[in-house]
Coordinates of C-alpha atoms in Angstrom, one line a residue:
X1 CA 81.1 65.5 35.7
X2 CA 81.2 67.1 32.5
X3 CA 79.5 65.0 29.1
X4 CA 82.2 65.7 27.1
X5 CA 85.6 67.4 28.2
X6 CA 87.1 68.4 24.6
X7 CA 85.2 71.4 24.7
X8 CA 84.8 71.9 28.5
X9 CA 87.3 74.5 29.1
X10 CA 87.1 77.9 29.3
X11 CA 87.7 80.5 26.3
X12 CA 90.4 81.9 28.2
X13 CA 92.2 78.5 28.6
X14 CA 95.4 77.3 27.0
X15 CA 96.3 77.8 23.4
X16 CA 94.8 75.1 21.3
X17 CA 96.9 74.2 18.4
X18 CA 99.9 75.5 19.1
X19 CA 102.0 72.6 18.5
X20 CA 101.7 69.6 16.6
X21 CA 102.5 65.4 16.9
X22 CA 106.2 65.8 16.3
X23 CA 106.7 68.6 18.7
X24 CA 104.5 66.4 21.4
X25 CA 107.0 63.9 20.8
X26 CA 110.1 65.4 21.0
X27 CA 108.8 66.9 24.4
X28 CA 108.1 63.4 25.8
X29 CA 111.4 61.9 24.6
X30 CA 112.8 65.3 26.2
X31 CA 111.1 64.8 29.4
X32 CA 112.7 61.6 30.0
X33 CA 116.6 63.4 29.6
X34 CA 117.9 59.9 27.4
X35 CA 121.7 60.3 27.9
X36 CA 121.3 61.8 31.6
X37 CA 118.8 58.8 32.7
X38 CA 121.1 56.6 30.8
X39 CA 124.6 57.5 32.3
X40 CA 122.4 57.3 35.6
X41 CA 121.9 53.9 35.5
X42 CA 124.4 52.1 33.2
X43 CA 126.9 51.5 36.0
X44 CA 124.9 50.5 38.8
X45 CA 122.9 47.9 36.6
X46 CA 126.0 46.0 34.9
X47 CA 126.9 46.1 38.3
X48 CA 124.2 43.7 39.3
X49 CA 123.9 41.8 35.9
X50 CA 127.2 41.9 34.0
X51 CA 126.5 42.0 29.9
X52 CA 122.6 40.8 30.1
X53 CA 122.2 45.3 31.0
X54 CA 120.5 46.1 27.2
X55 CA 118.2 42.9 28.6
X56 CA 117.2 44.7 31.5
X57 CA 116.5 47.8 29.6
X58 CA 114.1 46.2 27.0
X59 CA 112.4 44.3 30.4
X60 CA 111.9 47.9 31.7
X61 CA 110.4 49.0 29.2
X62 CA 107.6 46.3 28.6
X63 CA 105.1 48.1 31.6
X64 CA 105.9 51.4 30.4
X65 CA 104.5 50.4 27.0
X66 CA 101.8 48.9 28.6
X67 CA 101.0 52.2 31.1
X68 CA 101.2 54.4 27.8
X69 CA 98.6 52.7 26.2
X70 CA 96.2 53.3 29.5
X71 CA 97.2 56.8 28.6
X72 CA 96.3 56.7 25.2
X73 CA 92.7 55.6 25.4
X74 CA 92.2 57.8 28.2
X75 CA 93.1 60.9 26.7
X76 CA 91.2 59.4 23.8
X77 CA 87.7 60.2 26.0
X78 CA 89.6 63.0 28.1
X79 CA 91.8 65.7 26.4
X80 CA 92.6 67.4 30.1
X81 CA 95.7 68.4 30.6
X82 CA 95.5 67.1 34.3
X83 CA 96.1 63.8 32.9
X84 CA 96.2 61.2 35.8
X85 CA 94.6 63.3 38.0
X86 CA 91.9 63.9 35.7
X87 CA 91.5 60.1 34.3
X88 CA 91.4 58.6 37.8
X89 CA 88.9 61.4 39.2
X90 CA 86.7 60.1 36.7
X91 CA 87.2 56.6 36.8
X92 CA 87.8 56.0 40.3
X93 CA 86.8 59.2 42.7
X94 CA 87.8 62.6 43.8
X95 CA 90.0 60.9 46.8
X96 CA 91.8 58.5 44.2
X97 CA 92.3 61.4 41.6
X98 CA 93.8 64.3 43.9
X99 CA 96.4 61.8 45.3
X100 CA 97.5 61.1 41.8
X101 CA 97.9 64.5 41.0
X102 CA 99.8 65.6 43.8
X103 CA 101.8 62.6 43.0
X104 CA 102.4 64.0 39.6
X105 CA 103.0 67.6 40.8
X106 CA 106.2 66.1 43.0
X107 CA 107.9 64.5 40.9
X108 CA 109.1 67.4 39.2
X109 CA 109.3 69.5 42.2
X110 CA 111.6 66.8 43.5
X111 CA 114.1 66.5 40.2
X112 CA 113.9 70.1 38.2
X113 CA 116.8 71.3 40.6
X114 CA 118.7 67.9 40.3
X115 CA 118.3 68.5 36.3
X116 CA 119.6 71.8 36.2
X117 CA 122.7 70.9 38.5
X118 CA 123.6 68.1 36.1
X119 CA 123.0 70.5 33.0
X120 CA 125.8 73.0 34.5
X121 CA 127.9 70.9 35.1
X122 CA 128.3 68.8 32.3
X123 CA 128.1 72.2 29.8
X124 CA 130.8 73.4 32.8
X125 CA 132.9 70.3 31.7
X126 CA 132.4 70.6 28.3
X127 CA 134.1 73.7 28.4
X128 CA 137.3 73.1 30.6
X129 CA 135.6 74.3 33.6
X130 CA 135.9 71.9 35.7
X131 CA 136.8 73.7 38.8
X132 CA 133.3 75.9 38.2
X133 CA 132.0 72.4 39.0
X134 CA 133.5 72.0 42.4
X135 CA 132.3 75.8 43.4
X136 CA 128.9 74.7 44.9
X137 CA 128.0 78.6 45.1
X138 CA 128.5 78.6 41.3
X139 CA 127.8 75.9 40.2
X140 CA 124.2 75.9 42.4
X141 CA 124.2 79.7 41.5
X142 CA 124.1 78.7 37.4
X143 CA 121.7 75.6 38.0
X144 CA 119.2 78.4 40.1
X145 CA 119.5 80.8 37.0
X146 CA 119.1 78.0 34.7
X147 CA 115.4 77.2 36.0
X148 CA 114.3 80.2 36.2
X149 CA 115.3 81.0 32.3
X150 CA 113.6 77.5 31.7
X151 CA 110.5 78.5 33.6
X152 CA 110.3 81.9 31.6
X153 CA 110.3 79.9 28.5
X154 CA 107.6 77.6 29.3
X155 CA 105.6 80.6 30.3
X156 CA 106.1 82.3 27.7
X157 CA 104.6 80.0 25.2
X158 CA 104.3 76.6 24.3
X159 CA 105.5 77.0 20.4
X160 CA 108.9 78.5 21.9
X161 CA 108.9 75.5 24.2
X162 CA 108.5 73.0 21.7
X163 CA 111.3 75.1 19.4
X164 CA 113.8 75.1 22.0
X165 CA 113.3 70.9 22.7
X166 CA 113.4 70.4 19.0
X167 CA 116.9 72.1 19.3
X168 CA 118.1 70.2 22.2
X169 CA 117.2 66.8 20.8
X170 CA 118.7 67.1 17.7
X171 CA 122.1 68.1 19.5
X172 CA 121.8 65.0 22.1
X173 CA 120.7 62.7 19.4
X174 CA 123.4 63.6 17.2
X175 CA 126.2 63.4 20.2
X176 CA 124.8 59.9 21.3
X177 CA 125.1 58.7 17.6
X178 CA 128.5 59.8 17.5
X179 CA 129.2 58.0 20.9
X180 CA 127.8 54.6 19.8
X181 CA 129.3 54.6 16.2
X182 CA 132.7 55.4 17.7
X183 CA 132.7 53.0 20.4
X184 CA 131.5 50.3 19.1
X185 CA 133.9 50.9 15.5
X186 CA 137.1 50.6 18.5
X187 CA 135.6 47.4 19.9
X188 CA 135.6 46.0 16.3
X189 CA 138.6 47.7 15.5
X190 CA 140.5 46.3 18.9
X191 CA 141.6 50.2 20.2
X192 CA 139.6 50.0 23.0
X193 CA 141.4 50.9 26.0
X194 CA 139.3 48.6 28.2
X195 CA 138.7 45.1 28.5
X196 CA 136.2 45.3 25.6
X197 CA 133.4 42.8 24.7
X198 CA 132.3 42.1 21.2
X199 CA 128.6 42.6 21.1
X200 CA 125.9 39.2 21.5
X201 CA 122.2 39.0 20.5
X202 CA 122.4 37.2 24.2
X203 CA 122.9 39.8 25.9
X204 CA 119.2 41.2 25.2
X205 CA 118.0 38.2 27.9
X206 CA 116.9 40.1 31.0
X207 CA 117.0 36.7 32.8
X208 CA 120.9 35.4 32.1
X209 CA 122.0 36.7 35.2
X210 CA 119.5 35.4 37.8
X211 CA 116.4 36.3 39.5
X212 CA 117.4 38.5 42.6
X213 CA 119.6 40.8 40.6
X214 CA 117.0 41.0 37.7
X215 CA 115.2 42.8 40.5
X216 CA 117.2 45.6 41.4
X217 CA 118.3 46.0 37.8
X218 CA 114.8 46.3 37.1
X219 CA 114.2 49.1 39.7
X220 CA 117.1 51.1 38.2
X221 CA 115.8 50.4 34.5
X222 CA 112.1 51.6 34.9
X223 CA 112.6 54.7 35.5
X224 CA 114.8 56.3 33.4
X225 CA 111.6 55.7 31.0
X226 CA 110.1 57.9 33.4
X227 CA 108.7 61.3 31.6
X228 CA 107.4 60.3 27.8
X229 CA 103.9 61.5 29.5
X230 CA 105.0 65.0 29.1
X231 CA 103.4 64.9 25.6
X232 CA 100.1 63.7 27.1
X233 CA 99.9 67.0 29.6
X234 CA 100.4 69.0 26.6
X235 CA 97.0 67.5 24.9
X236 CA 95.1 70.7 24.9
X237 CA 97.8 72.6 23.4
X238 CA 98.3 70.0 20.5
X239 CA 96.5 69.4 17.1
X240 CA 94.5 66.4 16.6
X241 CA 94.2 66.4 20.5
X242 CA 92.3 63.3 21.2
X243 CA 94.4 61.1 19.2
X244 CA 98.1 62.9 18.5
X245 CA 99.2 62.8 22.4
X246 CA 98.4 59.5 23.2
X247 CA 100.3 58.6 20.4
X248 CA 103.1 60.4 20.7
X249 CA 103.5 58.9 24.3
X250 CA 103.7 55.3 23.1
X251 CA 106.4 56.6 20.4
X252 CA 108.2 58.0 23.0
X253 CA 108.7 54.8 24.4
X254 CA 109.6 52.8 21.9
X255 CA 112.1 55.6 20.6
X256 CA 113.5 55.3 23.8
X257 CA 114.0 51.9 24.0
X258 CA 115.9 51.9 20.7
X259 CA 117.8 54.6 22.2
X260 CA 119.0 53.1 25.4
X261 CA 119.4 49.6 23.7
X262 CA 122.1 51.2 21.5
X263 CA 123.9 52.8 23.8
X264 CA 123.6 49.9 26.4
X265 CA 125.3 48.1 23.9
X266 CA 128.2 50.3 22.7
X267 CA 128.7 51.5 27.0
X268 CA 129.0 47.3 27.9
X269 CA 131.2 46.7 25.1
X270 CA 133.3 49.2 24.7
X271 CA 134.3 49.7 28.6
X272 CA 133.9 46.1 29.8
X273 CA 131.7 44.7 32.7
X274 CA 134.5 45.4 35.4
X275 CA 135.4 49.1 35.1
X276 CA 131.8 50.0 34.8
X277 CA 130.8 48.0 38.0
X278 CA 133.8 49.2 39.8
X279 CA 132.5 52.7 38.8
X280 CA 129.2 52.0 39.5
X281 CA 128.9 54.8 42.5
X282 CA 129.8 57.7 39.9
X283 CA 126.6 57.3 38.3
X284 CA 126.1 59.6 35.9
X285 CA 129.6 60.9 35.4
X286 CA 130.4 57.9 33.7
X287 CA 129.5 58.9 30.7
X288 CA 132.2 62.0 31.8
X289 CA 135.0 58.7 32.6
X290 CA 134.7 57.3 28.9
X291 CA 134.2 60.3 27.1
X292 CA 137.7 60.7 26.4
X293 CA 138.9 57.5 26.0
X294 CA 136.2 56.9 23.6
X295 CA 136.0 60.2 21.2
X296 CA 139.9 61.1 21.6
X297 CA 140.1 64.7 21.9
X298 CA 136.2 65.2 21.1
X299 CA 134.7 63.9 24.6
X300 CA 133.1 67.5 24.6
X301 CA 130.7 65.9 22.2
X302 CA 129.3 63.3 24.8
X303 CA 129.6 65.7 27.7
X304 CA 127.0 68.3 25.8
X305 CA 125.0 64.9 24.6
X306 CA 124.4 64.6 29.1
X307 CA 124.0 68.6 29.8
X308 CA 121.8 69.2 26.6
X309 CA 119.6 66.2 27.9
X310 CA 119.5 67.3 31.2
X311 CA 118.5 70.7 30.0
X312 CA 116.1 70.1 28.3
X313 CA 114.4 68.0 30.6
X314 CA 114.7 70.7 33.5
X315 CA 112.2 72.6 31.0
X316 CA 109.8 69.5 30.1
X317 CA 109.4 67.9 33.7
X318 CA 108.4 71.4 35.2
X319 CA 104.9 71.5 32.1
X320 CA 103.3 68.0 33.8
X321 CA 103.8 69.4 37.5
X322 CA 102.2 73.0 36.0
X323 CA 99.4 71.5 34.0
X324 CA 98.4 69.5 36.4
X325 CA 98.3 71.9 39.1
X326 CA 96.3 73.8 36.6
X327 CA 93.5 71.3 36.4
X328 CA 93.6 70.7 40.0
X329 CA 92.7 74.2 40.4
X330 CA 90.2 74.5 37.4
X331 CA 88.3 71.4 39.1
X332 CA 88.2 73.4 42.5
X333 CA 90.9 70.9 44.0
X334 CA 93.6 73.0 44.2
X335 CA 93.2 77.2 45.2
X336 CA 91.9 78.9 42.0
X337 CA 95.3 81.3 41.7
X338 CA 96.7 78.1 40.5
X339 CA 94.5 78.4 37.4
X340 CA 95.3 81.3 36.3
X341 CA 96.6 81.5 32.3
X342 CA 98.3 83.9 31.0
X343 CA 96.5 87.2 28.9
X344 CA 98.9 87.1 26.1
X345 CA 101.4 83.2 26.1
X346 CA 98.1 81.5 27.7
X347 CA 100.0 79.2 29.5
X348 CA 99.6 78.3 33.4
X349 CA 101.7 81.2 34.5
X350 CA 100.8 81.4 38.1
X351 CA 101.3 77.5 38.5
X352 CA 104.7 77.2 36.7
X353 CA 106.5 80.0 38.5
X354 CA 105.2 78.0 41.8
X355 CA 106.4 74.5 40.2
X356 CA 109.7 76.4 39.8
X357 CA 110.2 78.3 42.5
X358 CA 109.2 75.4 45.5
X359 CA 111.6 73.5 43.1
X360 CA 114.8 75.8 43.4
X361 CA 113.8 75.9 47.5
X362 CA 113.5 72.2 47.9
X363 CA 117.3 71.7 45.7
X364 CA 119.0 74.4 47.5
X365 CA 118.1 73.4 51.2
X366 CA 118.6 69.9 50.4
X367 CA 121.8 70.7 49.3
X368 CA 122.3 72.3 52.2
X369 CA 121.9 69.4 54.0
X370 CA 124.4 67.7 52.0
X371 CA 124.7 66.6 48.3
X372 CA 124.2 62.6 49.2
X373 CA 120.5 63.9 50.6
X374 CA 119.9 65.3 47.7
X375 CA 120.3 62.2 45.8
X376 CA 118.0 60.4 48.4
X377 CA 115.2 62.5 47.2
X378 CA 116.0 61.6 43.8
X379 CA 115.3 57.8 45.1
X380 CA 112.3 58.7 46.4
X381 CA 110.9 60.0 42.9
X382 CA 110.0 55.9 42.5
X383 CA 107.6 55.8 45.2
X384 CA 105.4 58.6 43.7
X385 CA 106.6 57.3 39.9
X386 CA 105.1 53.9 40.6
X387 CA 102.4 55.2 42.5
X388 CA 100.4 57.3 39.9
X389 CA 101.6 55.0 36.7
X390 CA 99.9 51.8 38.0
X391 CA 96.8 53.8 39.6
X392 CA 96.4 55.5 35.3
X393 CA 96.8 52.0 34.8
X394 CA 94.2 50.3 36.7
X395 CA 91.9 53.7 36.4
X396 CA 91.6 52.8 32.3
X397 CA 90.8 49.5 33.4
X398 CA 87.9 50.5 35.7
X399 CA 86.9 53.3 33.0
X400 CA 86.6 50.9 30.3
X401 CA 85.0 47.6 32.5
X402 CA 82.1 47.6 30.4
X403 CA 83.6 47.1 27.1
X404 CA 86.6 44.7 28.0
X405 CA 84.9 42.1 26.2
X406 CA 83.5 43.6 23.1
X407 CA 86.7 42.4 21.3
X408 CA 90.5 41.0 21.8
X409 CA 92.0 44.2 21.2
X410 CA 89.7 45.9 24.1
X411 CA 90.6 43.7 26.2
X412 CA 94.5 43.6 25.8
X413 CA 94.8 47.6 25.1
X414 CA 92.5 48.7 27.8
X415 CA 91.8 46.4 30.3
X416 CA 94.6 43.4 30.6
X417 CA 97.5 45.5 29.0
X418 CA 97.2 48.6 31.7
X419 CA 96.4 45.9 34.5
X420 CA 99.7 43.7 33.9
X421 CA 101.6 47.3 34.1
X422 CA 100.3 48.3 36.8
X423 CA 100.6 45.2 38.8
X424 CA 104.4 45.3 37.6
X425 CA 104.6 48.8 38.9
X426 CA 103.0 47.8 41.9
X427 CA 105.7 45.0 42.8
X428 CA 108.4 47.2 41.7
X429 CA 106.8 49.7 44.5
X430 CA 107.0 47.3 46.9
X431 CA 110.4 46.4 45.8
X432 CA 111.4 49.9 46.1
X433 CA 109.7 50.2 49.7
X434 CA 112.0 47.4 50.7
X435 CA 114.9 48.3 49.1
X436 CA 114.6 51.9 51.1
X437 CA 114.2 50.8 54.2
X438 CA 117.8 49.9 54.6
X439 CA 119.6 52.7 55.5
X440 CA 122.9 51.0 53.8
X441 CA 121.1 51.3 50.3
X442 CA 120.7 55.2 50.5
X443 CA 123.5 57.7 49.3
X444 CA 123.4 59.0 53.4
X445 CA 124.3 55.8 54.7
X446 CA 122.4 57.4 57.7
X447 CA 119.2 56.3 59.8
X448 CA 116.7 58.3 59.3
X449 CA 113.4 57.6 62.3
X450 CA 114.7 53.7 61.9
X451 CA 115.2 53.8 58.2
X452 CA 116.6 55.0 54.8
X453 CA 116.5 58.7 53.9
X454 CA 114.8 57.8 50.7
X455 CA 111.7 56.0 52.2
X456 CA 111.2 58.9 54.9
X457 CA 111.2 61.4 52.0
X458 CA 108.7 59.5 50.1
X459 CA 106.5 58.2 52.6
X460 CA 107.0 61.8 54.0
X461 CA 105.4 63.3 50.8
X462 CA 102.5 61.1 50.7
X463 CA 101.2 62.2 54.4
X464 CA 101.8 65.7 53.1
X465 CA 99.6 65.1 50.3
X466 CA 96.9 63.4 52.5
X467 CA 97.1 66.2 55.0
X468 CA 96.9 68.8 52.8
X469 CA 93.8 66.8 50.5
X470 CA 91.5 66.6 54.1
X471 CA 92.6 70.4 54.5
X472 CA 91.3 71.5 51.5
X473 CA 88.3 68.7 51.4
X474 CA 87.0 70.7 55.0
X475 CA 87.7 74.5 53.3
X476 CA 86.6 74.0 49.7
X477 CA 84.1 70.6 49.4
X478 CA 83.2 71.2 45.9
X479 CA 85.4 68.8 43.9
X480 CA 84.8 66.2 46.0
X481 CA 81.1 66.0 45.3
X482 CA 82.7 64.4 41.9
X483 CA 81.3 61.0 41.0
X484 CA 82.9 58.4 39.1
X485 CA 82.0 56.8 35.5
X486 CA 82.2 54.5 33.4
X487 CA 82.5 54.5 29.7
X488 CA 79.6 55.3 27.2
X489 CA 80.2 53.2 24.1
X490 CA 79.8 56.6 21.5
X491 CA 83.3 57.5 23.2
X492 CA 85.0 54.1 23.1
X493 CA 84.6 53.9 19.4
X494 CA 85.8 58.0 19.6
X495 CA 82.4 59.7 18.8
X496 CA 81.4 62.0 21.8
X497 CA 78.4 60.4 24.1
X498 CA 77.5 60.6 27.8
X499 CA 79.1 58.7 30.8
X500 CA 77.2 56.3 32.6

């Protein structure tokens, strides 16, 4: 294990400095895709808890705040762009660390093509070309096209990376503004076409509609927080890197929940409980539903607010998956192709055009298969979310044991904080496992081997990952000779030292 991993990597390795706090930040608040995630979810939780919906989405948000700042102090003590995989390697073993990465790396395998499909066809809609959507060979055709430009941006450098996000937040930001101020002005005004609400302060109780349903609205509403580590992965890239990611995670979240609270609100009230539970199944084309009644003429505005977000996350959720693969590879616990950086962009070439391209394979044959199983492996994304969250969470924990008691602070931000989030991640996977295994809860409706789609593609992609990790443990042993640490106090306090 190295003494101190700031300067650890090699001269050839990713561009230092290349982008500062606020680009960090708008990546992770990119990565997440706020009006896509949003329209995702809206429906199917008011359908479970009525007006308490902004409740749920400020419960949700609680062990992502708590995860973040496992994050933070990590990368405090461990600028590696691996992240997770790194942290966890170091706190709690080679075996514990390459599962979290691969964990990581298929996520975005699993949703880049998803995020591109939804990108078309929103900017397809935006435009009047709505029978572009229904072409599946265009419309897949565009959302193929679409990752690979997205992929050739992130190789080709960072800066442009961050340049492009900066864009594509401003424009989704801007278009969800307009949609809240709008709606909510025709609630007050009484010109909604719906059965319209006037806003309460009660609905920010996650617990006014009971506990079963707080359950499954709390499965839907964890996730679309999902992403804001995105500016963590970038830490060797950004200024100030032991400090300015970590940071720019935790504002990621809380920008987000301000976000989604908003438009919770001005969604609930403006279209009423009813149509958007009876909706509920046209997840996020809801957003596609109320656009024109709500802007009158401009519901182009909300339509680019869902493609611009969805684009710009198909280009942010491929730089985790690449970076980690990266460090995987520089640790010897992946094939060394993998770390291979660009002469000129120094970025993880090799490892981003393989993020990409096992990406557009695993969205075109699934939609082969059918669009619904497609969507199953979108559930799936939970398992693995959950999964490598809570183990950052409990890995900070386990880093840090020496020092939980050398003051309050300690011991809320790096030892009980990360624990209670990942012991709410934990039940939520369980939750989620349960959820799954009911065939009727899946967008297939089908039995797959006894149970639902979404649990045989997760479960599925675990055993890959352990096969694969034995595999490589018998052809290339070296990472696994690893040994796990605990904190020095030098590095707590932020002043390089030695592990213990």
């Amino acid at each position: 294990m190295a003494n101190d991993t700031t300067d650890a990597r090699p001269p050839d390795g990713l561009k230092a400095n290349a982008i500062g706090f606020v680009d960090a930040l708008v990546i992770g608040l990119n990565a997440t895709s706020p009006a896509y995630s949003l329209a995702a979810v809206i429906g199917p939780i008011v359908a479970l808890v009525g007006i308490y919906a902004p409740g749920v989405l400020v419960a949700s948000f609680v062990p992502m705040l708590l995860i973040a700042s496992a994050f933070y102090y990590l990368n405090k003590v461990d600028q590696d762009c691996g992240t997770t995989f790194s942290w966890v390697t170091r706190a709690m073993g080679p075996w514990a660390g390459w599962l979290g990465g691969w964990a990581i790396t298929m996520t975005g395998v699993l949703v880049v093509g998803s995020l591109a499909d939804v990108a078309v066809s929103f900017a397809l809609l935006a435009f009047g070309l709505d029978s572009w959507v229904d072409n599946d060979f265009v419309r897949q055709l565009l959302a193929v096209l679409l990752i690979l430009v997205m992929t050739a941006v992130c190789v080709i450098g960072t800066e442009v990376s961050a340049k492009v996000q900066n864009v594509l937040i401003l424009a989704q930001v801007v278009c969800l503004l307009a949609f809240v101020v709008v709606a909510l002005y025709r609630v007050y005004a009484g010109t909604s076409t719906f059965d319209s609400v006037e806003p309460s302060i009660g609905w920010l109780n996650p617990f006014g509609a009971g506990g079963a349903t707080l359950t499954g609205a709390l499965l839907l509403g964890v996730f679309i927080y999902w992403g804001w580590e995105s500016a963590v992965n970038l830490t060797e890239e950004v200024e100030d890197s032991a400090t300015a990611p970590g940071k720019a995670g935790v504002w990621s979240t809380v920008i987000l929940l301000v976000t989604y609270v908003s438009v919770g609100f001005a969604v609930v009230a403006y279209a009423g409980t009813t149509f958007l539970a009876e909706n509920a199944d046209e997840e996020e084309f809801i957003f596609a539903l109320l656009a024109g009644k709500v802007m009158d003429g401009w519901d182009w505005v909300v339509l680019l607010a869902v493609s611009t977000s969805a684009l710009a996350s198909t280009q942010t959720t491929i730089i985790p998956a690449s970076r980690t693969a990266l460090s995987m590879a520089r640790r010897q616990a992946l094939p060394a192709h993998f770390a291979h950086i660009h002469p000129r962009f120094r970025t993880p070439d090799v490892s981003t055009w393989w993020v990409a391209g096992i990406a557009i394979a695993w969205y075109l044959v699934l939609n082969q298969i059918s669009t619904n199983a497609l969507f199953d492996s979108l559930t799936a994304l939970s398992l693995l979310i959950a999964f490598y969250y809570a183990l950052t969470g409990v890995a900070c924990a386990v880093y840090y044991r020496r020092h939980l008691t050398e003051s309050v602070r300690y011991f809320v931000l790096i030892g009980l904080g990360p624990l209670v989030g990942a012991g709410l991640l934990a039940w939520l996977l369980v939750e989620s496992v349960s959820d799954m295994s009911d065939p009727a809860n899946s967008y297939t409706g089908a039995s797959w081997l006894g149970v639902g789609p979404p649990l045989v593609i997760g479960i599925g992609i675990a055993a890959a990952g352990v096969v694969l990790m034995v595999l490589w443990r018998l052809k290339s042993p070296a990472f696994w000779s690893e040994r796990a640490g605990v904190a020095d106090p030098d590095l707590v306090h932020g002043v390089p030292g030695k592990e213990s």
